[in-house]
Coordinates of C-alpha atoms in Angstrom, one line a residue:
M179 CA 0.0 0.0 0.0
T180 CA 1.5 3.3 -1.1
P181 CA 1.5 5.8 1.7
V182 CA -1.0 8.7 1.4
L183 CA 0.7 11.9 0.2
I184 CA 0.1 14.6 2.8
I185 CA 0.4 18.1 1.5
A186 CA 0.6 21.1 3.7
E187 CA -1.0 24.0 1.8
I188 CA 0.7 27.2 2.7
G189 CA -0.9 29.4 0.0
S190 CA -0.2 33.0 1.0
V191 CA 0.0 32.4 4.8
H192 CA 3.5 33.8 4.6
D193 CA 2.0 37.2 3.7
G194 CA 5.0 38.0 1.5
S195 CA 7.6 37.3 4.2
F196 CA 10.4 35.2 2.8
G197 CA 11.5 34.4 6.4
N198 CA 8.0 33.2 7.2
A199 CA 8.0 31.1 4.1
L200 CA 11.2 29.4 5.1
K201 CA 9.9 28.7 8.5
L202 CA 6.6 27.3 7.2
I203 CA 8.6 24.8 5.1
E204 CA 10.3 23.6 8.3
L205 CA 6.9 23.6 10.2
A206 CA 5.3 21.5 7.5
K207 CA 8.0 18.9 7.9
E208 CA 7.8 19.0 11.7
C209 CA 4.0 18.4 11.5
G210 CA 4.5 15.2 9.4
A211 CA 3.6 16.5 5.9
D212 CA 5.3 14.9 2.8
A213 CA 5.0 18.0 0.7
V214 CA 4.7 21.8 1.3
K215 CA 2.7 23.8 -1.3
F216 CA 2.7 27.4 -2.1
Q217 CA 0.9 29.5 -4.7
T218 CA 2.8 31.3 -7.5
H219 CA 0.9 34.4 -8.3
I220 CA 2.2 36.8 -11.0
A221 CA -0.4 39.6 -10.6
D222 CA -0.1 41.2 -14.0
A223 CA -0.3 37.8 -15.7
E224 CA -3.4 36.5 -14.0
T225 CA -5.7 39.3 -13.0
L226 CA -7.1 42.7 -13.9
K227 CA -6.5 45.5 -11.3
D228 CA -10.2 45.9 -10.7
A229 CA -11.0 42.1 -10.4
P230 CA -13.1 41.5 -7.3
S231 CA -11.8 39.8 -4.2
P232 CA -13.4 36.7 -2.7
S233 CA -16.0 37.4 0.0
Y234 CA -13.9 35.9 2.8
F235 CA -11.0 38.4 2.2
T236 CA -11.7 41.9 1.1
A237 CA -9.0 43.8 3.1
E238 CA -6.9 44.4 0.0
P239 CA -7.6 44.6 -3.7
R240 CA -6.8 41.2 -5.2
H241 CA -4.1 42.5 -7.6
D242 CA -2.4 44.5 -4.9
Y243 CA -2.4 41.5 -2.6
F244 CA -0.9 39.2 -5.1
R245 CA 1.8 41.7 -6.1
R246 CA 2.7 42.5 -2.5
T247 CA 3.0 38.9 -1.4
A248 CA 4.8 37.6 -4.5
F249 CA 8.4 36.3 -4.4
S250 CA 11.1 36.8 -7.0
E251 CA 12.5 33.9 -9.0
T252 CA 15.6 33.9 -6.9
Q253 CA 13.5 33.6 -3.8
W254 CA 11.4 30.7 -5.3
K255 CA 14.6 28.9 -6.1
E256 CA 15.8 29.4 -2.5
L257 CA 12.5 28.1 -1.1
K258 CA 12.8 25.0 -3.3
K259 CA 16.4 24.5 -2.1
H260 CA 15.4 24.9 1.5
A261 CA 12.6 22.3 1.1
D262 CA 15.1 19.9 -0.4
K263 CA 17.4 20.5 2.5
T264 CA 14.6 20.1 5.0
G265 CA 13.5 16.8 3.4
I266 CA 10.1 17.7 2.1
E267 CA 8.8 18.0 -1.4
F268 CA 8.3 21.5 -2.7
L269 CA 5.1 22.3 -4.6
S270 CA 3.5 25.5 -5.9
S271 CA 0.3 26.0 -7.8
P272 CA 0.7 28.1 -11.0
F273 CA -2.0 30.6 -11.8
S274 CA -0.7 31.6 -15.2
I275 CA 1.4 30.1 -18.0
E276 CA 4.1 32.6 -16.9
A277 CA 4.0 31.0 -13.5
V278 CA 4.4 27.5 -15.1
E279 CA 7.4 28.7 -16.9
L280 CA 8.9 30.2 -13.7
L281 CA 8.2 27.0 -11.7
E282 CA 9.9 24.9 -14.4
R283 CA 13.0 27.0 -13.9
V284 CA 12.6 26.5 -10.1
G285 CA 12.5 22.7 -10.6
M286 CA 9.1 21.3 -9.8
K287 CA 8.6 17.5 -9.3
R288 CA 4.8 17.7 -9.9
Y289 CA 2.1 20.3 -10.3
K290 CA -1.1 21.0 -8.4
I291 CA -3.8 22.7 -10.5
P292 CA -6.1 24.9 -8.3
S293 CA -9.8 24.5 -8.9
G294 CA -10.1 28.1 -10.3
E295 CA -7.7 27.0 -13.1
T296 CA -9.3 23.7 -14.0
T297 CA -11.2 25.3 -16.8
N298 CA -8.1 27.1 -18.1
L299 CA -7.2 24.6 -20.8
P300 CA -4.2 26.5 -22.1
L301 CA -2.6 26.5 -18.7
L302 CA -3.4 22.7 -18.4
E303 CA -1.7 22.2 -21.7
A304 CA 1.3 24.1 -20.5
V305 CA 1.5 22.0 -17.3
A306 CA 0.8 18.7 -19.2
R307 CA 3.6 19.4 -21.7
T308 CA 6.1 19.3 -18.8
G309 CA 5.4 15.5 -18.6
K310 CA 5.2 15.7 -14.8
P311 CA 2.5 14.3 -12.5
V312 CA -0.5 16.5 -12.0
L313 CA -2.8 16.9 -9.0
L314 CA -6.1 18.2 -10.4
S315 CA -8.5 20.0 -8.1
S316 CA -12.2 20.1 -8.7
G317 CA -13.5 22.6 -6.1
M318 CA -15.7 24.7 -8.3
N319 CA -16.1 22.5 -11.3
S320 CA -18.9 20.4 -12.8
W321 CA -18.4 16.9 -14.2
E322 CA -18.4 18.3 -17.7
E323 CA -15.6 20.8 -16.9
L324 CA -13.6 18.1 -15.0
D325 CA -14.0 15.7 -18.0
R326 CA -12.5 18.3 -20.3
A327 CA -9.6 18.9 -17.9
V328 CA -8.8 15.3 -17.5
E329 CA -9.0 14.7 -21.2
T330 CA -6.7 17.7 -21.9
I331 CA -4.0 16.4 -19.5
R332 CA -4.4 12.8 -20.4
K333 CA -3.4 13.5 -24.1
H334 CA 0.1 14.1 -22.8
H335 CA 0.2 10.8 -20.7
N336 CA 0.9 12.5 -17.4
D337 CA 0.2 10.7 -14.1
I338 CA -3.0 12.3 -12.8
T339 CA -4.6 12.3 -9.4
V340 CA -8.1 13.9 -9.2
L341 CA -8.9 15.7 -6.0
Q342 CA -12.3 16.2 -4.6
C343 CA -12.6 19.7 -3.2
T344 CA -15.3 22.2 -2.3
S345 CA -14.6 25.8 -2.8
E346 CA -16.2 27.1 0.4
Y347 CA -14.2 28.7 3.1
P348 CA -14.7 27.2 5.6
C349 CA -16.4 24.1 4.1
P350 CA -19.3 22.7 6.1
Y351 CA -19.3 18.9 6.7
E352 CA -22.4 18.6 4.5
Q353 CA -20.4 19.8 1.5
V354 CA -17.2 17.8 1.8
G355 CA -18.4 15.2 -0.7
I356 CA -16.8 12.0 0.4
N357 CA -19.1 10.2 -2.0
V358 CA -17.4 11.9 -4.9
L359 CA -14.2 10.0 -4.3
A360 CA -15.7 6.8 -5.4
E361 CA -17.5 8.5 -8.3
M362 CA -14.2 10.1 -9.5
R363 CA -12.3 6.8 -9.2
E364 CA -15.0 5.0 -11.2
R365 CA -15.4 7.8 -13.8
Y366 CA -11.7 8.3 -14.6
Q367 CA -10.0 5.1 -13.4
L368 CA -7.4 7.3 -11.7
P369 CA -6.2 7.8 -8.1
V370 CA -8.2 10.3 -6.1
G371 CA -7.7 12.5 -3.1
L372 CA -9.2 15.3 -1.0
S373 CA -8.2 18.9 -0.8
D374 CA -10.1 19.9 2.4
H375 CA -11.3 23.3 3.6
T376 CA -13.1 22.2 6.8
L377 CA -11.8 23.6 10.0
T378 CA -11.1 20.2 11.6
T379 CA -9.1 17.0 11.0
F380 CA -12.1 14.7 10.5
A381 CA -12.7 14.8 6.8
P382 CA -9.1 13.8 5.8
L383 CA -9.3 10.7 8.0
V384 CA -12.7 9.7 6.5
A385 CA -11.3 10.3 3.0
V386 CA -8.3 8.1 3.6
A387 CA -10.7 5.4 4.9
H388 CA -12.5 5.8 1.5
G389 CA -9.4 5.3 -0.6
A390 CA -7.9 8.8 -0.9
A391 CA -4.3 8.7 -2.1
V392 CA -3.6 12.4 -1.5
I393 CA -4.7 14.8 1.3
E394 CA -4.1 18.5 1.1
K395 CA -4.8 20.7 4.0
H396 CA -4.0 24.4 4.8
L397 CA -1.4 25.0 7.5
T398 CA -0.7 28.2 9.4
F399 CA 1.3 29.5 12.4
S400 CA -2.0 30.8 13.8
R401 CA -5.5 31.3 12.5
S402 CA -5.3 34.9 13.8
M403 CA -2.7 35.8 11.1
Y404 CA -3.6 38.4 8.4
G405 CA -4.4 37.2 4.9
S406 CA -6.8 35.2 2.8
D407 CA -5.8 31.7 4.0
A408 CA -4.9 31.7 7.6
A409 CA -8.4 31.8 9.0
H410 CA -9.3 28.5 7.2
S411 CA -6.1 26.6 8.1
L412 CA -5.0 24.2 10.7
E413 CA -2.6 25.3 13.4
P414 CA 0.5 23.1 14.0
V415 CA -0.8 20.9 16.8
E416 CA -4.0 20.2 14.8
F417 CA -2.0 19.5 11.6
T418 CA 0.2 17.1 13.5
H419 CA -2.8 15.3 14.9
M420 CA -4.1 14.9 11.4
T421 CA -1.0 13.4 10.0
E422 CA -0.8 11.0 13.0
G423 CA -4.4 10.1 12.4
I424 CA -3.8 9.5 8.7
R425 CA -0.8 7.2 9.3
A426 CA -2.9 5.3 12.0
T427 CA -5.7 4.9 9.5
E428 CA -3.3 3.6 6.9
T429 CA -2.0 1.0 9.3
M430 CA -5.6 -0.2 10.1
L431 CA -6.5 -0.5 6.5
A432 CA -3.3 -2.4 5.7
H433 CA -3.9 -5.0 8.4
P434 CA -7.3 -6.8 8.0
V435 CA -8.3 -8.9 11.0
D436 CA -9.5 -12.5 10.6
K437 CA -12.5 -13.0 13.0
S438 CA -12.8 -16.6 12.0
D439 CA -10.0 -17.6 14.4
A440 CA -9.9 -16.5 18.0
N441 CA -6.9 -18.7 19.1
R442 CA -4.7 -15.7 19.6
F443 CA -7.1 -14.7 22.5
R444 CA -6.8 -18.0 24.2
D445 CA -5.2 -16.5 27.4
M446 CA -7.8 -13.7 27.4
K447 CA -10.7 -16.2 26.9
D448 CA -9.4 -18.3 29.9
T449 CA -9.4 -15.2 32.0
F450 CA -12.6 -13.4 31.0
E451 CA -15.0 -16.1 29.8
K452 CA -17.1 -18.3 32.0
S453 CA -17.4 -22.0 32.7
I454 CA -20.0 -24.3 34.2
V455 CA -19.5 -24.7 38.0
S456 CA -21.3 -26.3 40.9
V457 CA -22.9 -24.0 43.4
A458 CA -23.3 -26.7 46.0
A459 CA -21.9 -30.2 46.6
I460 CA -23.3 -32.8 44.2
A461 CA -23.2 -36.4 45.3
K462 CA -22.1 -39.2 43.0
G463 CA -25.1 -40.6 41.2
T464 CA -27.1 -37.4 41.4
T465 CA -29.0 -36.2 38.3
I466 CA -27.8 -32.7 37.7
T467 CA -30.4 -29.9 37.6
E468 CA -30.1 -26.3 36.6
H469 CA -30.3 -24.9 40.2
M470 CA -27.1 -26.9 41.0
L471 CA -25.1 -24.9 38.5
A472 CA -23.8 -21.4 37.7
L473 CA -21.6 -19.7 35.1
K474 CA -18.5 -18.2 36.6
K475 CA -14.9 -17.3 35.7
P476 CA -12.4 -18.6 34.7
G477 CA -13.1 -20.0 31.2
T478 CA -10.9 -23.0 31.6
G479 CA -13.7 -25.5 32.3
L480 CA -16.7 -26.6 30.3
P481 CA -17.8 -23.5 28.2
S482 CA -21.0 -21.7 29.3
R483 CA -22.6 -22.5 26.0
L484 CA -22.7 -26.2 26.9
L485 CA -25.0 -25.6 30.0
P486 CA -28.1 -27.2 28.3
L487 CA -26.0 -30.4 27.6
V488 CA -24.9 -30.7 31.3
I489 CA -28.4 -30.5 32.7
G490 CA -29.8 -34.0 33.1
C491 CA -26.4 -35.7 33.2
T492 CA -25.4 -37.9 36.2
A493 CA -22.5 -37.1 38.5
M494 CA -19.9 -39.9 38.2
R495 CA -18.1 -38.7 41.4
D496 CA -18.7 -36.5 44.4
I497 CA -18.4 -33.0 43.1
P498 CA -17.6 -30.4 45.7
A499 CA -19.3 -27.0 45.7
H500 CA -17.7 -24.2 43.6
T501 CA -15.9 -26.6 41.3
L502 CA -15.3 -26.4 37.6
L503 CA -17.2 -29.3 36.0
Q504 CA -15.3 -31.6 33.6
A505 CA -16.6 -33.9 30.9
K506 CA -15.2 -36.9 32.8
D507 CA -17.4 -36.0 35.8
L508 CA -20.6 -36.4 33.8
K509 CA -22.4 -39.5 32.6
G510 CA -24.5 -38.9 29.6
F511 CA -22.6 -35.8 28.5
A512 CA -22.1 -35.7 24.8
P513 CA -20.2 -32.6 23.7
P514 CA -20.7 -31.4 20.2
K515 CA -18.0 -32.0 17.7
P516 CA -15.8 -28.9 17.0

């Protein structure tokens, strides 16, 4: 079983601070992520100056925000180098063809397509032509739109993983769409994953239990930080709990339990199960009745399930009170075959 790829989505949590970006790479590694993902925004290449901001972040005009928080090519290369040194995969989502070209110079291993770009077929073509694996998000897309996106990338024979995502910030549990994972897997015959925008760790664990190969989740120093992403991210302790939960879920899924054989619990059964015992002295030759018997620990005598077979038997010896009955003590006892 291939381990789930856990991606710490940084987005713009760094707020344009190169130092914060470096530290967030280290934090993602400390929290158990396999990859750390940024967003490469080149403001003039992707948005008009008067383009509206999303409802959940209107503190700055969108163009100004992207421009202020952008990194230079040299800084992107330094971030990639720092991720390599830290031992975590470096990812960044491109929002323009110019960003794809920049990230190719930086040295990307794979690409994550954000859901707002899934209908941007020229950008998908540019990414697909790199020949590298693609994580394709579906947050605001219909099946028809997603079909076109998958077809566009597939023509170039890239490895593709399709991510269920819901573009709501935060995303309520009712809109997570765990059911879509199976639908995507069946529809495209491709690995699937979840890019999650809920405020807790529950959805990723459920997704892994339903076959998700990739989990992406926002990470921040604190949800009180300024910016468009921090308020919808996990803090370090929460992210660490999530990664631990995912690894535990993987272990459970990889080790099915055989309930047909309980021999490994032999010692526990002897301790906790009950046997048939005498509650009073039973004289030799006595026909045993129900009121002479009880079911008590330990489970090393005749099993409690055989009680009906013991009633009506004859004692072949004097049986003291509070004694575990044995088959040899009973005339007429016929235990069932195993």
